[in-house]
Amino acid sequence: MNANSPAANIRYFETPSRLFDEAAQFILSLVKAKPSPEKFSFALSGGSTPRGLYERMTQEDLCSLFPWERIHFFWGDERWVPASDKRSNYRMVRETLLDPAQVPQANIHPIPTSVASPELAAADYEKILKDFFQQKFSFPAFDLILLGLGEDGHTASLFADDPAIQEGKRWVTTALLNTAEPRVTLTLPVMNHGRSILFLVSGEKKKEIFRKILDPKYPTQAFPAQKVHPVSGRVLWFISI
Ligand code: 6PG
């Protein structure tokens, strides 16, 4: 996305809880728009912001409306830590969304972090995705990719000066710079083939970077998050800052 572009779809919310509620309702509408029994593929984001969304999705009034058996969960990125580590995106999603909603195990597709190396994990995850989407050559079209915005403009684990942002062929790669621990991430072309991409941005700390993203003074692709330009899908930004 480029927040400067006319196609940008930005919605502002007065409070994070309004943002989480609207995002949860939006996701429900997307899932329901896909006819049963088709699977709905959902790539999740880590970080602290989406916690509130996941918790909202599992409150009783909404939780009972989601057809959980049709939704398949993937991760946009993961830290190279054991699944039990508190830095693990898998663990966070498990605790806030998957366990409370009692999502069937067969619908949960985490990035493996118990294999020998991040490189192997990236290759394994690419295979998991290729098996799920039943395609090898063209990039997969996730029904929904949830993304966050780092204070430096990164999204998922695509950082400005990391070679991962240049990856144009693979579906999954490693990000080894700029992070406390190695990470495994979906690549930009995978993000750009998503049907819907939803950025969630919340908190004072994001004001500055979001201001820069909107500022025409900056080059239009100065930050990794601005490189998310879906080939035929749409990008929405839900903001509470
Ligand atoms: C992660 C995400 C990362 C995150 C942004 C925003 O696992 O941390 O991949 O891209 O979405 O850093 O994070 P916050 O929501 O914590 O601000």
Tab-separated table of C-alpha atoms and ligand atoms in Angstrom:
chain	number	residue	atom	x	y	z
A	1	MET	CA	0.000	0.000	0.000
A	2	ASN	CA	0.882	3.535	-0.463
A	3	ALA	CA	-1.187	5.626	1.870
A	4	ASN	CA	-0.793	8.502	-0.593
A	5	SER	CA	-2.525	6.650	-3.369
A	6	PRO	CA	-6.145	7.376	-4.146
A	7	ALA	CA	-6.866	3.687	-3.798
A	8	ALA	CA	-5.818	3.751	-0.153
A	9	ASN	CA	-8.640	2.849	2.124
A	10	ILE	CA	-7.960	4.314	5.541
A	11	ARG	CA	-10.404	4.264	8.444
A	12	TYR	CA	-9.736	6.081	11.684
A	13	PHE	CA	-11.165	4.998	15.042
A	14	GLU	CA	-11.387	6.997	18.227
A	15	THR	CA	-10.280	4.180	20.468
A	16	PRO	CA	-8.403	0.902	20.031
A	17	SER	CA	-11.460	-0.974	21.220
A	18	ARG	CA	-13.554	0.545	18.378
A	19	LEU	CA	-10.796	-0.451	15.973
A	20	PHE	CA	-10.733	-4.032	17.281
A	21	ASP	CA	-14.503	-4.306	17.147
A	22	GLU	CA	-14.731	-3.006	13.566
A	23	ALA	CA	-11.826	-5.171	12.449
A	24	ALA	CA	-13.460	-8.252	13.964
A	25	GLN	CA	-16.780	-7.422	12.248
A	26	PHE	CA	-14.959	-6.824	8.980
A	27	ILE	CA	-13.220	-10.205	9.203
A	28	LEU	CA	-16.515	-11.897	9.987
A	29	SER	CA	-18.079	-10.321	6.905
A	30	LEU	CA	-15.199	-11.539	4.727
A	31	VAL	CA	-15.460	-15.081	6.036
A	32	LYS	CA	-19.219	-15.129	5.584
A	33	ALA	CA	-18.891	-13.809	2.036
A	34	LYS	CA	-16.986	-16.943	1.099
A	35	PRO	CA	-19.558	-19.653	0.514
A	36	SER	CA	-19.496	-22.762	2.650
A	37	PRO	CA	-17.819	-25.247	2.547
A	38	GLU	CA	-14.932	-23.312	0.968
A	39	LYS	CA	-11.918	-22.795	3.212
A	40	PHE	CA	-10.976	-19.288	4.277
A	41	SER	CA	-7.209	-18.731	4.470
A	42	PHE	CA	-6.130	-16.179	7.048
A	43	ALA	CA	-2.488	-15.088	7.563
A	44	LEU	CA	-2.113	-13.665	11.051
A	45	SER	CA	0.100	-10.932	12.317
A	46	GLY	CA	2.180	-10.925	15.482
A	47	GLY	CA	3.185	-7.944	17.574
A	48	SER	CA	1.127	-6.439	20.347
A	49	THR	CA	-1.648	-4.666	18.391
A	50	PRO	CA	-3.560	-7.673	17.078
A	51	ARG	CA	-4.001	-9.143	20.556
A	52	GLY	CA	-6.989	-6.856	21.096
A	53	LEU	CA	-8.489	-7.988	17.799
A	54	TYR	CA	-8.034	-11.669	18.594
A	55	GLU	CA	-9.549	-11.172	22.028
A	56	ARG	CA	-12.521	-9.368	20.499
A	57	MET	CA	-13.056	-12.179	18.003
A	58	THR	CA	-13.347	-14.657	20.845
A	59	GLN	CA	-15.861	-12.740	22.951
A	60	GLU	CA	-19.022	-14.767	23.058
A	61	ASP	CA	-21.240	-12.591	20.872
A	62	LEU	CA	-18.820	-12.780	17.938
A	63	CYS	CA	-17.135	-16.079	18.653
A	64	SER	CA	-20.376	-17.950	18.142
A	65	LEU	CA	-20.812	-16.352	14.685
A	66	PHE	CA	-17.498	-17.407	13.162
A	67	PRO	CA	-17.502	-20.682	11.204
A	68	TRP	CA	-14.183	-21.728	12.782
A	69	GLU	CA	-14.119	-25.088	11.037
A	70	ARG	CA	-13.745	-23.311	7.665
A	71	ILE	CA	-11.020	-20.861	8.670
A	72	HIS	CA	-7.397	-21.920	8.213
A	73	PHE	CA	-4.800	-19.990	10.160
A	74	PHE	CA	-1.305	-19.196	8.937
A	75	TRP	CA	1.345	-16.792	10.188
A	76	GLY	CA	2.705	-13.806	8.301
A	77	ASP	CA	5.912	-14.058	10.277
A	78	GLU	CA	7.482	-15.736	13.253
A	79	ARG	CA	10.409	-15.242	15.581
A	80	TRP	CA	13.000	-17.996	15.713
A	81	VAL	CA	12.090	-19.086	19.211
A	82	PRO	CA	10.426	-22.209	20.616
A	83	ALA	CA	6.626	-22.286	20.368
A	84	SER	CA	6.435	-22.007	24.148
A	85	ASP	CA	8.518	-18.802	24.258
A	86	LYS	CA	6.656	-15.639	25.166
A	87	ARG	CA	8.088	-13.943	22.052
A	88	SER	CA	6.444	-16.571	19.831
A	89	ASN	CA	3.684	-15.247	17.574
A	90	TYR	CA	2.264	-18.753	17.502
A	91	ARG	CA	1.996	-18.780	21.280
A	92	MET	CA	0.326	-15.366	21.371
A	93	VAL	CA	-2.281	-16.391	18.790
A	94	ARG	CA	-2.826	-19.725	20.501
A	95	GLU	CA	-3.543	-18.046	23.802
A	96	THR	CA	-5.675	-15.171	22.547
A	97	LEU	CA	-7.559	-16.724	19.623
A	98	LEU	CA	-7.112	-20.368	18.781
A	99	ASP	CA	-7.607	-21.929	22.198
A	100	PRO	CA	-10.471	-19.688	23.306
A	101	ALA	CA	-12.274	-20.286	19.975
A	102	GLN	CA	-11.453	-24.008	20.050
A	103	VAL	CA	-10.183	-23.938	16.489
A	104	PRO	CA	-9.673	-27.467	15.120
A	105	GLN	CA	-6.006	-28.488	15.173
A	106	ALA	CA	-6.117	-29.367	11.467
A	107	ASN	CA	-6.815	-25.691	10.684
A	108	ILE	CA	-3.705	-24.385	12.431
A	109	HIS	CA	-0.579	-24.032	10.299
A	110	PRO	CA	2.245	-22.445	12.298
A	111	ILE	CA	5.692	-21.625	10.987
A	112	PRO	CA	7.846	-24.469	12.341
A	113	THR	CA	10.516	-23.347	14.788
A	114	SER	CA	11.710	-26.732	15.985
A	115	VAL	CA	13.609	-27.591	12.804
A	116	ALA	CA	17.374	-27.126	12.456
A	117	SER	CA	17.515	-23.555	11.131
A	118	PRO	CA	15.392	-20.562	10.079
A	119	GLU	CA	16.276	-21.330	6.449
A	120	LEU	CA	14.894	-24.837	6.806
A	121	ALA	CA	11.802	-23.470	8.538
A	122	ALA	CA	11.217	-21.080	5.620
A	123	ALA	CA	11.556	-23.934	3.105
A	124	ASP	CA	9.276	-26.181	5.170
A	125	TYR	CA	6.656	-23.474	5.516
A	126	GLU	CA	6.708	-22.800	1.807
A	127	LYS	CA	5.978	-26.473	1.270
A	128	ILE	CA	3.150	-26.375	3.821
A	129	LEU	CA	1.633	-23.440	1.910
A	130	LYS	CA	2.080	-25.120	-1.479
A	131	ASP	CA	0.345	-28.244	-0.186
A	132	PHE	CA	-2.515	-26.222	1.258
A	133	PHE	CA	-3.058	-24.023	-1.795
A	134	GLN	CA	-2.403	-26.928	-4.167
A	135	GLN	CA	-0.238	-24.771	-6.398
A	136	LYS	CA	3.462	-24.486	-6.948
A	137	PHE	CA	4.159	-21.891	-9.568
A	138	SER	CA	1.894	-18.941	-9.017
A	139	PHE	CA	1.757	-17.119	-5.694
A	140	PRO	CA	-1.072	-18.051	-3.329
A	141	ALA	CA	-4.062	-15.779	-2.793
A	142	PHE	CA	-4.748	-15.650	0.937
A	143	ASP	CA	-8.296	-14.550	1.632
A	144	LEU	CA	-6.991	-12.220	4.306
A	145	ILE	CA	-3.544	-11.084	5.397
A	146	LEU	CA	-3.366	-9.146	8.617
A	147	LEU	CA	-0.380	-6.827	8.961
A	148	GLY	CA	1.051	-4.403	11.481
A	149	LEU	CA	3.261	-1.361	11.126
A	150	GLY	CA	6.545	-1.069	12.991
A	151	GLU	CA	7.803	2.314	14.143
A	152	ASP	CA	10.497	2.070	11.452
A	153	GLY	CA	7.926	1.278	8.748
A	154	HIS	CA	8.482	-2.480	8.670
A	155	THR	CA	5.644	-4.890	8.239
A	156	ALA	CA	5.568	-8.605	9.090
A	157	SER	CA	9.351	-9.206	9.175
A	158	LEU	CA	10.156	-7.173	6.087
A	159	PHE	CA	12.624	-4.494	7.167
A	160	ALA	CA	13.947	-1.717	4.939
A	161	ASP	CA	17.548	-2.843	4.580
A	162	ASP	CA	17.121	-6.596	4.903
A	163	PRO	CA	17.474	-8.684	1.705
A	164	ALA	CA	14.138	-10.355	2.587
A	165	ILE	CA	12.319	-7.315	1.214
A	166	GLN	CA	13.890	-7.957	-2.226
A	167	GLU	CA	12.787	-11.576	-2.454
A	168	GLY	CA	10.741	-11.958	-5.608
A	169	LYS	CA	10.459	-15.718	-6.155
A	170	ARG	CA	10.116	-17.504	-2.871
A	171	TRP	CA	6.948	-17.556	-0.790
A	172	VAL	CA	8.717	-17.581	2.560
A	173	THR	CA	12.146	-16.342	3.576
A	174	THR	CA	14.293	-15.446	6.559
A	175	ALA	CA	14.925	-12.014	8.038
A	176	LEU	CA	18.180	-11.919	9.892
A	177	LEU	CA	18.974	-8.231	10.281
A	178	ASN	CA	17.324	-5.640	12.550
A	179	THR	CA	15.766	-8.138	14.896
A	180	ALA	CA	16.787	-9.509	18.265
A	181	GLU	CA	16.336	-13.028	16.964
A	182	PRO	CA	16.152	-14.401	13.387
A	183	ARG	CA	12.692	-14.396	11.880
A	184	VAL	CA	10.823	-16.232	9.157
A	185	THR	CA	8.417	-14.213	7.023
A	186	LEU	CA	6.080	-14.351	4.064
A	187	THR	CA	7.557	-12.471	1.132
A	188	LEU	CA	6.255	-9.324	-0.506
A	189	PRO	CA	4.866	-11.111	-3.605
A	190	VAL	CA	2.803	-13.367	-1.345
A	191	MET	CA	1.431	-10.337	0.461
A	192	ASN	CA	0.699	-8.661	-2.833
A	193	HIS	CA	-1.346	-11.627	-3.999
A	194	GLY	CA	-3.627	-11.452	-0.965
A	195	ARG	CA	-7.322	-10.848	-1.672
A	196	SER	CA	-7.702	-8.546	1.313
A	197	ILE	CA	-4.908	-7.023	3.324
A	198	LEU	CA	-5.723	-5.347	6.588
A	199	PHE	CA	-3.187	-3.195	8.407
A	200	LEU	CA	-3.934	-2.572	12.076
A	201	VAL	CA	-2.133	0.420	13.567
A	202	SER	CA	-2.710	1.515	17.111
A	203	GLY	CA	-0.970	3.655	19.720
A	204	GLU	CA	0.762	7.026	20.073
A	205	LYS	CA	4.095	5.482	19.117
A	206	LYS	CA	2.824	4.927	15.559
A	207	LYS	CA	1.853	8.547	14.945
A	208	GLU	CA	5.185	9.594	13.539
A	209	ILE	CA	5.634	6.740	11.096
A	210	PHE	CA	2.047	6.946	9.926
A	211	ARG	CA	2.444	10.688	9.376
A	212	LYS	CA	5.517	9.982	7.231
A	213	ILE	CA	3.679	7.344	5.237
A	214	LEU	CA	0.991	9.883	4.382
A	215	ASP	CA	3.444	12.692	3.712
A	216	PRO	CA	3.948	13.189	-0.050
A	217	LYS	CA	7.404	14.597	0.757
A	218	TYR	CA	8.686	11.075	1.302
A	219	PRO	CA	9.360	8.736	-1.609
A	220	THR	CA	6.284	6.611	-2.166
A	221	GLN	CA	8.066	3.374	-1.283
A	222	ALA	CA	10.376	4.592	1.447
A	223	PHE	CA	9.026	2.097	3.987
A	224	PRO	CA	8.404	-1.637	3.592
A	225	ALA	CA	4.725	-1.286	4.508
A	226	GLN	CA	4.261	0.993	1.470
A	227	LYS	CA	5.446	-1.754	-0.841
A	228	VAL	CA	2.301	-3.723	-0.153
A	229	HIS	CA	0.400	-3.146	-3.386
A	230	PRO	CA	-1.914	-6.047	-4.135
A	231	VAL	CA	-2.057	-7.138	-7.752
A	232	SER	CA	-5.813	-7.491	-7.671
A	233	GLY	CA	-6.833	-7.464	-4.024
A	234	ARG	CA	-7.423	-4.507	-1.738
A	235	VAL	CA	-5.636	-2.903	1.196
A	236	LEU	CA	-7.367	-1.388	4.182
A	237	TRP	CA	-5.746	0.524	7.004
A	238	PHE	CA	-7.560	0.608	10.344
A	239	ILE	CA	-5.974	3.291	12.487
A	240	SER	CA	-6.313	4.384	16.101
A	241	ILE	CA	-3.422	6.670	16.996
B	1	6PG	C1	5.688	-8.986	14.773
B	1	6PG	C2	5.113	-8.407	13.494
B	1	6PG	C3	5.513	-6.974	13.262
B	1	6PG	C4	4.495	-6.108	13.933
B	1	6PG	C5	4.898	-4.658	13.952
B	1	6PG	C6	3.953	-3.851	14.793
B	1	6PG	O1	5.636	-10.183	14.868
B	1	6PG	O2	6.125	-8.245	15.619
B	1	6PG	O3	5.389	-9.134	12.491
B	1	6PG	O4	5.598	-6.631	11.915
B	1	6PG	O5	3.252	-6.224	13.293
B	1	6PG	O6	6.182	-4.575	14.527
B	1	6PG	O7	3.957	-4.398	16.068
B	1	6PG	P1	3.075	-3.884	17.257
B	1	6PG	O8	1.681	-4.271	16.965
B	1	6PG	O9	3.628	-4.598	18.457
B	1	6PG	O10	3.276	-2.430	17.321
